[in-house]
Short mmCIF file of C-alpha atoms in Angstrom, two decimals:
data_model
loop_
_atom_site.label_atom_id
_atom_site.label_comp_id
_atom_site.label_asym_id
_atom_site.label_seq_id
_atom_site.Cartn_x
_atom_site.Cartn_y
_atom_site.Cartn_z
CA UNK H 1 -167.60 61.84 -53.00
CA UNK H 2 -166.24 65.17 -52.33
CA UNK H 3 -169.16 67.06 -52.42
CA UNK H 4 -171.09 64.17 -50.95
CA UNK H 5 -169.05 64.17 -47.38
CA UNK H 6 -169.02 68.39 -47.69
CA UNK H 7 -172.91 68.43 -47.48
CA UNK H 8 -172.75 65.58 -44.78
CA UNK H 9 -170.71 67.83 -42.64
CA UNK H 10 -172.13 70.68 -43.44
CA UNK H 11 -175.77 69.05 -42.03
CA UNK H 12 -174.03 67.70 -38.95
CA UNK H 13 -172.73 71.21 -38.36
CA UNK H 14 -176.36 72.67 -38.65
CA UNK H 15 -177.63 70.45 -35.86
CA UNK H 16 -174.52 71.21 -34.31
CA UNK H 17 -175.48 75.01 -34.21
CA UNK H 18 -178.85 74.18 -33.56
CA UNK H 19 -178.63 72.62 -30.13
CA UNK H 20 -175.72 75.17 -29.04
CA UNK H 21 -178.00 78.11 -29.89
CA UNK H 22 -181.00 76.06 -27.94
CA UNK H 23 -178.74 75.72 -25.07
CA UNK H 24 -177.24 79.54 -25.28
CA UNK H 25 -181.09 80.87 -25.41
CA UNK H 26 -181.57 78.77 -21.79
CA UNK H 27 -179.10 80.34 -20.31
CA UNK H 28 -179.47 83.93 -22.05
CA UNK H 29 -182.62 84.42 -20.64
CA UNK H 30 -181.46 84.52 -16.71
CA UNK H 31 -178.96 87.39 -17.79
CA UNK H 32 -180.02 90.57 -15.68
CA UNK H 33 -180.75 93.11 -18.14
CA UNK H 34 -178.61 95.82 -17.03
CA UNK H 35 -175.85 93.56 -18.37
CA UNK H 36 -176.23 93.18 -21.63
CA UNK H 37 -173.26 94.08 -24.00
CA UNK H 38 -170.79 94.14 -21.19
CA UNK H 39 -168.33 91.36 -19.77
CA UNK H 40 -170.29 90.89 -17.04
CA UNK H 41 -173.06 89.35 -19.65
CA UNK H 42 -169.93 86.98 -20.13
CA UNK H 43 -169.67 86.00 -16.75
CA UNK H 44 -173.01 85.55 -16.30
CA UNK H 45 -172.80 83.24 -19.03
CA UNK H 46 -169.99 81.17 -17.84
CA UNK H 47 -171.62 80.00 -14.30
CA UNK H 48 -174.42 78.54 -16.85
CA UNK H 49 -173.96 74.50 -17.56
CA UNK H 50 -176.12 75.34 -20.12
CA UNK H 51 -174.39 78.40 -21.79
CA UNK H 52 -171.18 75.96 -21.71
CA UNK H 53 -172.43 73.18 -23.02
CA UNK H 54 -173.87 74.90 -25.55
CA UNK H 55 -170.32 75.81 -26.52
CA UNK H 56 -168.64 72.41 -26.71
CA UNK H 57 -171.02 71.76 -28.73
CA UNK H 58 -170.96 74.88 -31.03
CA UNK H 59 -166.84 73.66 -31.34
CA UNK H 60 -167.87 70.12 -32.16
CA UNK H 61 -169.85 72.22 -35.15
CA UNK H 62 -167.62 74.51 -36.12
CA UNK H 63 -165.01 71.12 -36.42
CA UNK H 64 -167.84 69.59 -38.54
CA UNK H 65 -168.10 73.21 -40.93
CA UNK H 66 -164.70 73.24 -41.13
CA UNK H 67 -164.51 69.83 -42.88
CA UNK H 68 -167.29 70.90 -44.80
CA UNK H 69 -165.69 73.63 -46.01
CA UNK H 70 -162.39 71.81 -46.86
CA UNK H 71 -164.29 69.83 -49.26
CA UNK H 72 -166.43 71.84 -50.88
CA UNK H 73 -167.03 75.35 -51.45
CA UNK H 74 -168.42 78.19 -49.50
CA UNK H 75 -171.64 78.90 -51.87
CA UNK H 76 -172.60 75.50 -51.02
CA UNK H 77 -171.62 74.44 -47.69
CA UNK H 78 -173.17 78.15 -45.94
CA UNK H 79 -176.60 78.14 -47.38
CA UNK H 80 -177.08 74.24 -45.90
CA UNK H 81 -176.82 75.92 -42.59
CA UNK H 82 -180.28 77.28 -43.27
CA UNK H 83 -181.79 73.77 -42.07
CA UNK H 84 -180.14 74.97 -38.43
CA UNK H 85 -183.33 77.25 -38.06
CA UNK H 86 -186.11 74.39 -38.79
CA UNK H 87 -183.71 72.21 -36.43
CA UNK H 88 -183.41 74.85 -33.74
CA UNK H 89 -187.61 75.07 -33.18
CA UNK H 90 -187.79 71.10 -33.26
CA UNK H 91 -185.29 71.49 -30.31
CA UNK H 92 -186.72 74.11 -28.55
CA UNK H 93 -190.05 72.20 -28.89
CA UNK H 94 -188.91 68.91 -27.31
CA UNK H 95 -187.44 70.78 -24.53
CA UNK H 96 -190.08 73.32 -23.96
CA UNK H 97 -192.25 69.25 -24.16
CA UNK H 98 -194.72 71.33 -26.61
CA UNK H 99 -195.20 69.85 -29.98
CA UNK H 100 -194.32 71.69 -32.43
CA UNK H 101 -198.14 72.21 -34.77
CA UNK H 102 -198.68 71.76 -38.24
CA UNK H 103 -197.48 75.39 -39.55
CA UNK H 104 -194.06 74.08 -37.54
CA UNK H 105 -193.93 71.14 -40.14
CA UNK H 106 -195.14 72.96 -43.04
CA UNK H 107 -192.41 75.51 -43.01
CA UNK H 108 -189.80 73.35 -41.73
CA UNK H 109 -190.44 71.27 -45.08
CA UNK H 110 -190.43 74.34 -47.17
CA UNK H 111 -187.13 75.14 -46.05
CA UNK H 112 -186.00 72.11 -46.34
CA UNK H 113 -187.58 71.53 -50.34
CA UNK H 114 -186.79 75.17 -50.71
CA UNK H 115 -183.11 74.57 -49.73
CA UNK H 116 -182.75 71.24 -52.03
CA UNK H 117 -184.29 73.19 -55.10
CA UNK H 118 -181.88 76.40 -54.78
CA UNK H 119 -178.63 74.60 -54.17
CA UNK H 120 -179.73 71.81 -57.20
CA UNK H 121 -180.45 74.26 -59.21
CA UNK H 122 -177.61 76.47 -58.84
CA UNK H 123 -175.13 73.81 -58.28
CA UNK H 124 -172.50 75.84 -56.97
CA UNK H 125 -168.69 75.22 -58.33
CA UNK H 126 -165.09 77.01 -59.32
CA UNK H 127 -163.39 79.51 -57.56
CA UNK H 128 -159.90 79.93 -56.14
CA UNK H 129 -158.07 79.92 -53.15
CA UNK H 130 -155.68 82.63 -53.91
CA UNK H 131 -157.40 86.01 -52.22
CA UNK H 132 -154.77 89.31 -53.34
CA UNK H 133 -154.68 91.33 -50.04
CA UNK H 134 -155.77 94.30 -51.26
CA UNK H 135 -159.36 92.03 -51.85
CA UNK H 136 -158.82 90.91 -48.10
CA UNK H 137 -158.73 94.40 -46.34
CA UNK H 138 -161.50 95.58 -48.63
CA UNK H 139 -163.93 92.39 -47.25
CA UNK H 140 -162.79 93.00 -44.10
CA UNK H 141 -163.48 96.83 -43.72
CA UNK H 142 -166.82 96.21 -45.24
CA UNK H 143 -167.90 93.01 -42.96
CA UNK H 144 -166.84 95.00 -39.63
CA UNK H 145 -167.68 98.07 -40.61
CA UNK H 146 -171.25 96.39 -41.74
CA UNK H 147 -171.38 94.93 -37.92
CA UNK H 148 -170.41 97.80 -36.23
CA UNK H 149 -173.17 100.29 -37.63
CA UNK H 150 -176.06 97.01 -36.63
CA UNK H 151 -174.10 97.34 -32.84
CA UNK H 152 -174.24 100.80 -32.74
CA UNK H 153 -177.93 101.15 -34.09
CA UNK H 154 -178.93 98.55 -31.50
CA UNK H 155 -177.34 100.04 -28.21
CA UNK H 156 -179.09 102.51 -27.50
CA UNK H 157 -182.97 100.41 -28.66
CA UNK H 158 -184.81 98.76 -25.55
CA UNK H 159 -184.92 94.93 -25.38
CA UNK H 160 -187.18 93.76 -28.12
CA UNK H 161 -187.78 92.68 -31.52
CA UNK H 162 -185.15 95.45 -33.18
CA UNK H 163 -182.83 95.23 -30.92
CA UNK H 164 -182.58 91.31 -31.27
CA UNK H 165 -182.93 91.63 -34.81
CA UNK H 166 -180.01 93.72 -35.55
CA UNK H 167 -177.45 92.09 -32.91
CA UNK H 168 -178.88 89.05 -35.14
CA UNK H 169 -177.76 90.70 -38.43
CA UNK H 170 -174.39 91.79 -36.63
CA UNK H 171 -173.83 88.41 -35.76
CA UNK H 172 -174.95 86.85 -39.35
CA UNK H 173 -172.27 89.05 -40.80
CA UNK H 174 -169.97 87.68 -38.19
CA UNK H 175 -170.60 84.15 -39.00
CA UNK H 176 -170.29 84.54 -42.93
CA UNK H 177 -166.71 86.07 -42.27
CA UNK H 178 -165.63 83.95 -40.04
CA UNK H 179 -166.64 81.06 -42.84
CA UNK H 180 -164.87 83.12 -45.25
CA UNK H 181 -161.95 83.16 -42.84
CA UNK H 182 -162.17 79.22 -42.06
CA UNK H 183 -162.09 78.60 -45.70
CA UNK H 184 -159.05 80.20 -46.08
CA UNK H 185 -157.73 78.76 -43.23
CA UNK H 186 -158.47 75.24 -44.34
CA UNK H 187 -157.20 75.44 -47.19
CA UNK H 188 -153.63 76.67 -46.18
CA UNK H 189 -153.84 73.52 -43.91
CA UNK H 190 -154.35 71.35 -46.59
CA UNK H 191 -151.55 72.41 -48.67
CA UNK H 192 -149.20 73.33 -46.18
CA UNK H 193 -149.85 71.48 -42.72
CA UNK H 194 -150.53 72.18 -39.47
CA UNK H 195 -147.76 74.19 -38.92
CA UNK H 196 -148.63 77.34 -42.21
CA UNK H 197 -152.12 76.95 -40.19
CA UNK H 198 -151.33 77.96 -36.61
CA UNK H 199 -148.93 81.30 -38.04
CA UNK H 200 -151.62 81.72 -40.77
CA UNK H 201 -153.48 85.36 -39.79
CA UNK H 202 -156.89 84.15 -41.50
CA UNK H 203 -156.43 80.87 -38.51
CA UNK H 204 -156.35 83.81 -36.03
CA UNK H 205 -158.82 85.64 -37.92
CA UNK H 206 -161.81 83.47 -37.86
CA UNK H 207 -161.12 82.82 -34.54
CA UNK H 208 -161.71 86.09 -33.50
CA UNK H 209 -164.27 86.48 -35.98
CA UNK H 210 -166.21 82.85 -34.47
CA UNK H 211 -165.85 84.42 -31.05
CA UNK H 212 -167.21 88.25 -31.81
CA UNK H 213 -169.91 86.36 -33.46
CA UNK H 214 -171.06 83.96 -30.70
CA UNK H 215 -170.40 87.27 -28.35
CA UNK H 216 -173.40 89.28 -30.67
CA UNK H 217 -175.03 86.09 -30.87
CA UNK H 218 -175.79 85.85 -26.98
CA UNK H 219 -177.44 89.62 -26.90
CA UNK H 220 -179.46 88.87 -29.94
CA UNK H 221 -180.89 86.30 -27.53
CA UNK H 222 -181.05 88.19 -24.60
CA UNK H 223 -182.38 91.02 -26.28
CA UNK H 224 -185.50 89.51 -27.53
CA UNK H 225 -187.05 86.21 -28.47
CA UNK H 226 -186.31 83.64 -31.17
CA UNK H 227 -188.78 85.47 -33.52
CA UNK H 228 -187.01 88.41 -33.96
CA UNK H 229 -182.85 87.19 -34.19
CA UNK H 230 -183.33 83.84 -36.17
CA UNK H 231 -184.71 84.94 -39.09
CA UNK H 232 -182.07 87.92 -39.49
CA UNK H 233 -179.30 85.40 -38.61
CA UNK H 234 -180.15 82.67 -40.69
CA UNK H 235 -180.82 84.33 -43.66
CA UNK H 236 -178.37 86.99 -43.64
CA UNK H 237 -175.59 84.61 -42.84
CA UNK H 238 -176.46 82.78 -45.89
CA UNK H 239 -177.11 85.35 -48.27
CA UNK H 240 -173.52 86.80 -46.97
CA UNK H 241 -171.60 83.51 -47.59
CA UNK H 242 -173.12 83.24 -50.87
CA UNK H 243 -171.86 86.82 -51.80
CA UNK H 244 -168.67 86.70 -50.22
CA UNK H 245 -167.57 83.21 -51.78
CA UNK H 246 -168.38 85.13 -55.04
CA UNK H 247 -166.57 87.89 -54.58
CA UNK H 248 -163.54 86.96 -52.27
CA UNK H 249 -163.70 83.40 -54.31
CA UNK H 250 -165.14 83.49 -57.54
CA UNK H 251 -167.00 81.07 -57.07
CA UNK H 252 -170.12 80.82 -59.65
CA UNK H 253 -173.63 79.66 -59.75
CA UNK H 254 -175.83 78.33 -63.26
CA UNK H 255 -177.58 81.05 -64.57
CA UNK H 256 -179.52 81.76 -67.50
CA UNK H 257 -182.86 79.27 -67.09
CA UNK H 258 -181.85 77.83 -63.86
CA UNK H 259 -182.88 81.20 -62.21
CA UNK H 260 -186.40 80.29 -62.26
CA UNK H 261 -185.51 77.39 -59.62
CA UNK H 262 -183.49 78.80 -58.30
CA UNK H 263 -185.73 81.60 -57.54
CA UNK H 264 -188.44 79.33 -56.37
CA UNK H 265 -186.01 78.19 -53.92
CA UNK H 266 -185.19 80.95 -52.67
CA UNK H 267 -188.86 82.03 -52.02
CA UNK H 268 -189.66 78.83 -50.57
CA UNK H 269 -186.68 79.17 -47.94
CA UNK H 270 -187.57 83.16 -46.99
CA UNK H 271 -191.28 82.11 -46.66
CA UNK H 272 -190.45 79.40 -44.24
CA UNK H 273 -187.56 80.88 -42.36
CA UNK H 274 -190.26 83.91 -41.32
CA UNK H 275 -192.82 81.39 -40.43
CA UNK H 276 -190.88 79.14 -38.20
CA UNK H 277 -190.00 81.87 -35.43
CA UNK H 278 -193.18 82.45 -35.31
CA UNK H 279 -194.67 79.39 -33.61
CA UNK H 280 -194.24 79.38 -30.00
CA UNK H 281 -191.79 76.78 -29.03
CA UNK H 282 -190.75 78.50 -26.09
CA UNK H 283 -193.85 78.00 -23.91
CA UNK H 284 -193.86 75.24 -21.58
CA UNK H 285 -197.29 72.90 -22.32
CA UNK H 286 -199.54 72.55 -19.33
CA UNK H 287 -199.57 69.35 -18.04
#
């Protein structure tokens, strides 16, 4: 039942994310250029309706993760967040009133088979909640040292596909701490209350974490289209959880035969996660 309610969370999270970053990429795209990576691009942001309901909604998501995360672990609640992508295009579609065609479907349902396969396959279980803090500075000197070298390499790249692509990977790595962080967090909550929570540093953490993210996450989008951030966030933020939860966690995958699915999976998910930005659902159709 457990794992049941994690994965139902974890989905409602995904279309969570997937409307906030719909919403975000409305408003990102009236930023004036020449302020990008600044706080002006924040208040910019925050006379949008848009950019702000896109937030409440992100929270509402991050709520839904967190519950997910409570009740199961990390290697499986963080690669269901793939499905956000398929569920972000379907959105932009409908509001953009353009159908989304054929190779839309296709690779949404080979994300979505791709995604059932991998998880079934690997079946994701164990680990422990007790992290020594020598393991907790080392994950967290690698994570934000990891997102500072994709800001710095994208600062000084004109808006386009690069540029979007590696605030996107920034912002992947980000997200898959901040999960790391939540877990934690969730966990003291659980066994402690709500009091160990709010003094907790990893509460503080992925709160910082969450917002840095969602910070990187808005000049991915103003820095180039959907094509070039979503595939870098989506799979990077899942291929990160996954290795995080096994090395911060130790949590553990099946091995041994169940590769081969596993593997297929995995194929299935890239293919479709590179196809999907690809098909213009930002295009108003004529009427």
């Amino acid at each position: 039942m457990s794992a049941a309610l994690s994965v139902l969370f974890a989905l409602l999270a995904a279309v969570g994310n997937a409307s906030g970053t719909v919403l975000q990429r409305i408003a990102a795209v009236t930023v004036p250029h020449g302020d990008a990576f600044s706080v002006r691009l924040v208040g910019h942001l925050l006379r949008r309706p848009a950019w702000l309901a896109g937030i409440a909604v992100i929270v509402g998501a991050a709520a839904c993760q967190a519950l997910a995360l409570n009740l199961g672990s990390l290697s499986l609640v963080q690669p269901l967040l793939v499905i956000e992508l398929p569920l972000t295009l379907l959105i932009a579609a409908a509001h953009s009133r353009r159908p989304l065609p054929a190779a839309g479907w296709a690779a949404s349902a080979m994300v979505a088979g791709g995604l059932g396969l991998a998880l079934a396959a690997a079946k994701p279980s164990g680990g422990h909640s007790q992290v020594p803090g020598g393991l907790w500075a080392l994950t967290l000197v690698c994570t934000t040292g990891a997102m500072a070298l994709c800001v710095l390499a994208a600062l000084p790249r004109p808006r386009g596909r690069l540029r979007a692509a590696l605030f996107g990977s920034a912002s992947a790595i980000g997200y898959a701490l901040t999960a790391v962080l939540m877990t934690a967090a969730t966990d003291i909550f659980a066994r402690d209350g709500g009091t160990a929570f709010l003094t907790a540093w990893q509460f503080y953490g992925f709160v910082a974490g969450g917002a840095c993210a969602l910070f990187l996450l808005a000049n991915a989008m103003e820095s180039g289209p959907l094509i070039a951030s979503q595939p870098a966030l989506t799979l990077g933020e899942a291929l990160i959880s996954l290795a995080l939860g096994m090395l911060v966690y130790g949590e553990r995958a099946r091995t041994g035969w169940w590769l081969i699915p596993e593997a297929v999976g995995a194929v299935l998910v890239t293919w479709g996660v590179l196809i999907l930005p690809r098909v213009d659902t930002e295009t108003p159709r004529k009427l």
